[in-house]
CSV table of C-alpha atoms and ligand atoms in Angstrom, one decimal:
chain,number,residue,atom,x,y,z
A,1,MET,CA,-26.4,155.2,74.7
A,2,THR,CA,-24.3,153.6,77.6
A,3,GLN,CA,-21.1,151.3,76.2
A,4,PRO,CA,-21.9,147.8,77.2
A,5,LYS,CA,-19.5,146.3,79.9
A,6,TYR,CA,-16.4,144.2,78.6
A,7,LYS,CA,-17.0,141.1,80.7
A,8,VAL,CA,-14.1,138.8,81.9
A,9,MET,CA,-14.4,135.5,82.8
A,10,PHE,CA,-11.5,133.9,85.3
A,11,VAL,CA,-11.4,130.2,85.7
A,12,CYS,CA,-9.6,127.8,87.8
A,13,LEU,CA,-10.2,124.0,88.5
A,14,GLY,CA,-12.2,124.2,91.7
A,15,ASN,CA,-13.4,127.8,91.8
A,16,ILE,CA,-12.2,128.3,95.3
A,17,CYS,CA,-8.5,129.1,95.4
A,18,ARG,CA,-7.6,130.9,92.1
A,19,SER,CA,-9.9,132.3,90.1
A,20,PRO,CA,-12.3,133.9,93.0
A,21,LEU,CA,-9.1,135.7,94.1
A,22,ALA,CA,-8.1,136.9,90.3
A,23,LYS,CA,-11.8,138.5,90.1
A,24,ALA,CA,-11.7,140.2,93.3
A,25,LEU,CA,-8.0,141.3,92.7
A,26,PHE,CA,-9.1,142.5,89.4
A,27,GLU,CA,-12.5,144.3,90.7
A,28,LYS,CA,-10.2,146.3,92.9
A,29,HIS,CA,-7.8,147.4,89.9
A,30,VAL,CA,-10.9,148.4,88.0
A,31,LYS,CA,-12.8,150.1,90.9
A,32,ASP,CA,-9.1,152.0,92.2
A,33,ASN,CA,-8.9,153.1,88.2
A,34,GLY,CA,-12.6,154.3,88.2
A,35,LEU,CA,-13.7,151.8,85.4
A,36,ASP,CA,-16.7,150.1,87.2
A,37,HIS,CA,-19.2,151.3,84.4
A,38,LEU,CA,-17.0,149.8,81.5
A,39,VAL,CA,-15.6,146.2,82.9
A,40,HIS,CA,-17.6,143.3,84.6
A,41,ALA,CA,-15.8,140.2,86.0
A,42,ASP,CA,-16.8,136.7,87.1
A,43,SER,CA,-15.3,133.4,88.2
A,44,ALA,CA,-15.9,129.6,87.5
A,45,GLY,CA,-14.1,126.4,87.9
A,46,THR,CA,-13.9,123.4,85.3
A,47,SER,CA,-15.0,121.2,88.3
A,48,GLY,CA,-18.1,121.3,89.7
A,49,HIS,CA,-17.0,120.1,92.9
A,50,HIS,CA,-17.3,122.7,95.1
A,51,THR,CA,-20.4,124.5,93.9
A,52,GLY,CA,-21.9,126.9,96.2
A,53,GLU,CA,-19.2,127.0,98.5
A,54,ASN,CA,-17.3,130.1,99.5
A,55,ALA,CA,-13.5,130.4,98.9
A,56,ASP,CA,-10.8,128.4,100.4
A,57,SER,CA,-10.4,129.5,103.9
A,58,ARG,CA,-6.6,130.0,103.2
A,59,THR,CA,-7.0,132.2,100.4
A,60,LEU,CA,-9.7,134.0,102.6
A,61,GLN,CA,-7.2,134.6,105.4
A,62,ASN,CA,-4.3,135.4,103.0
A,63,ALA,CA,-6.2,138.1,100.9
A,64,ARG,CA,-7.0,139.6,104.4
A,65,GLU,CA,-3.7,139.9,105.5
A,66,ASN,CA,-3.1,141.5,102.2
A,67,GLY,CA,-6.1,144.0,102.8
A,68,LEU,CA,-8.6,142.4,100.5
A,69,ILE,CA,-12.0,141.2,101.5
A,70,PHE,CA,-14.3,139.2,99.2
A,71,LYS,CA,-17.4,137.3,99.1
A,72,HIS,CA,-17.7,134.4,96.6
A,73,SER,CA,-20.3,131.5,95.7
A,74,ALA,CA,-18.4,128.5,93.9
A,75,LYS,CA,-19.6,127.8,90.1
A,76,LYS,CA,-19.2,125.5,87.4
A,77,PHE,CA,-17.7,126.7,84.1
A,78,THR,CA,-20.5,126.4,81.3
A,79,LEU,CA,-20.8,126.3,77.6
A,80,ASP,CA,-22.9,129.5,77.8
A,81,HIS,CA,-20.1,131.5,79.4
A,82,PHE,CA,-18.5,131.4,76.0
A,83,GLU,CA,-21.3,133.7,74.7
A,84,GLN,CA,-21.5,135.6,78.0
A,85,PHE,CA,-18.3,136.7,78.3
A,86,ASP,CA,-15.4,138.8,76.0
A,87,LEU,CA,-12.3,137.3,77.5
A,88,ILE,CA,-11.8,134.1,79.3
A,89,VAL,CA,-9.0,134.2,81.5
A,90,VAL,CA,-7.6,130.5,82.7
A,91,MET,CA,-4.9,129.9,85.4
A,92,ASP,CA,-3.1,126.9,83.8
A,93,ASP,CA,-2.6,124.8,80.6
A,94,SER,CA,-5.0,121.9,82.2
A,95,ASN,CA,-8.1,124.5,82.9
A,96,ALA,CA,-7.4,125.8,79.0
A,97,GLN,CA,-7.8,122.2,77.8
A,98,ASN,CA,-10.9,121.7,79.8
A,99,VAL,CA,-12.6,124.9,78.9
A,100,LYS,CA,-11.9,124.4,75.2
A,101,SER,CA,-13.0,121.0,75.1
A,102,LEU,CA,-16.6,122.2,75.8
A,103,SER,CA,-16.7,123.7,72.7
A,104,THR,CA,-15.5,123.5,68.9
A,105,ASN,CA,-16.0,126.6,67.7
A,106,THR,CA,-12.8,128.8,67.2
A,107,GLN,CA,-14.2,132.1,68.2
A,108,HIS,CA,-14.9,130.6,71.5
A,109,HIS,CA,-11.2,129.2,71.6
A,110,GLU,CA,-9.7,132.1,70.7
A,111,LYS,CA,-11.3,134.0,73.8
A,112,VAL,CA,-9.3,131.7,76.2
A,113,HIS,CA,-6.1,133.1,77.2
A,114,LEU,CA,-3.5,132.1,80.4
A,115,MET,CA,-3.6,134.7,83.1
A,116,ARG,CA,0.3,135.1,83.3
A,117,LYS,CA,0.1,136.3,79.9
A,118,TRP,CA,-0.1,139.3,81.8
A,119,ASP,CA,2.4,139.1,84.4
A,120,SER,CA,5.1,141.8,84.5
A,121,GLN,CA,7.6,139.6,86.5
A,122,GLN,CA,7.1,136.5,84.2
A,123,THR,CA,8.9,133.5,86.0
A,124,GLY,CA,6.5,130.9,84.6
A,125,MET,CA,3.2,130.9,82.1
A,126,GLU,CA,1.0,129.0,84.9
A,127,VAL,CA,-0.9,130.2,88.1
A,128,PRO,CA,0.3,127.4,90.4
A,129,ASP,CA,-2.4,125.3,92.0
A,130,PRO,CA,-1.7,126.3,96.0
A,131,TRP,CA,-4.5,123.5,96.8
A,132,TYR,CA,-2.0,121.0,98.7
A,133,GLY,CA,0.8,123.4,99.4
A,134,GLY,CA,1.5,125.5,102.5
A,135,PRO,CA,0.7,129.5,103.4
A,136,GLU,CA,3.6,130.6,101.1
A,137,GLY,CA,1.8,129.3,98.0
A,138,PHE,CA,-1.0,131.2,98.7
A,139,GLU,CA,1.2,134.2,99.1
A,140,ASP,CA,2.9,133.6,95.9
A,141,VAL,CA,-0.8,133.3,94.0
A,142,TYR,CA,-1.7,136.3,95.7
A,143,GLN,CA,1.4,138.4,94.1
A,144,ILE,CA,1.1,136.6,90.7
A,145,LEU,CA,-2.6,137.6,90.3
A,146,ASN,CA,-2.1,140.9,91.7
A,147,ARG,CA,0.6,141.6,89.2
A,148,SER,CA,-1.4,139.9,86.3
A,149,THR,CA,-5.1,141.5,86.7
A,150,ALA,CA,-2.9,144.7,87.2
A,151,GLY,CA,-1.5,144.2,83.6
A,152,LEU,CA,-4.8,142.6,82.3
A,153,LEU,CA,-6.4,146.2,83.1
A,154,ARG,CA,-3.7,148.1,81.6
A,155,GLU,CA,-4.0,146.5,78.4
A,156,LEU,CA,-7.6,146.8,78.4
A,157,SER,CA,-7.3,150.4,79.3
A,158,LEU,CA,-5.1,151.1,76.2
A,159,ARG,CA,-7.4,149.5,73.6
B,1,LIG,P1,-8.4,126.2,92.3
B,1,LIG,O1,-7.8,125.2,93.6
B,1,LIG,O2,-8.6,125.5,91.3
B,1,LIG,O3,-7.4,127.4,92.4
B,1,LIG,O4,-9.9,126.6,93.3
B,1,LIG,C1,-8.4,123.9,93.8
B,1,LIG,C2,-9.5,123.6,94.8
B,1,LIG,C3,-10.0,122.6,95.0
B,1,LIG,C4,-9.0,121.3,94.4
B,1,LIG,C5,-8.2,121.3,93.6
B,1,LIG,C6,-7.6,122.7,93.5
B,1,LIG,N1,-9.7,120.3,94.6
B,1,LIG,O5,-8.9,119.3,94.6
B,1,LIG,O6,-10.7,120.0,95.7
């Protein structure tokens, strides 16, 4: 019998900057480690404001400069995702509050963790929102997410 995949949902506010990149970087680490058959990833936003949109052009450009190309269509995080995913990885405290406000179920709440819990160079616990800043903010987010998603996969591989 094939083992069911471990399902990870990455969540930010708009689902066009941080969480789509987190998903793409996590999938890259998963593929590089030959673990595609064991892990599934997706991403969503707590706001439905950008539903159906591609990732932000600045996120895509920065990722391209780092050699990463990915496709995306934004969607909103829903109550169903708590049942469908094993782990809900949020970018900041506000995302955590927003997803938790959708459910009073403690098992749901226990699935919610901050992305930077797995950052090997912890200079803060939140992945900063790059939306209002310049290109250096997008590069900062890329480096944080690259380290954090690698750290997450390392922990999952050790289980
Ligand atoms: P994200 O960034 O949550 O990382 O996707 C943002 C995207 C859009 C907005 C804010 C943050 N916005 O205000 O539309």
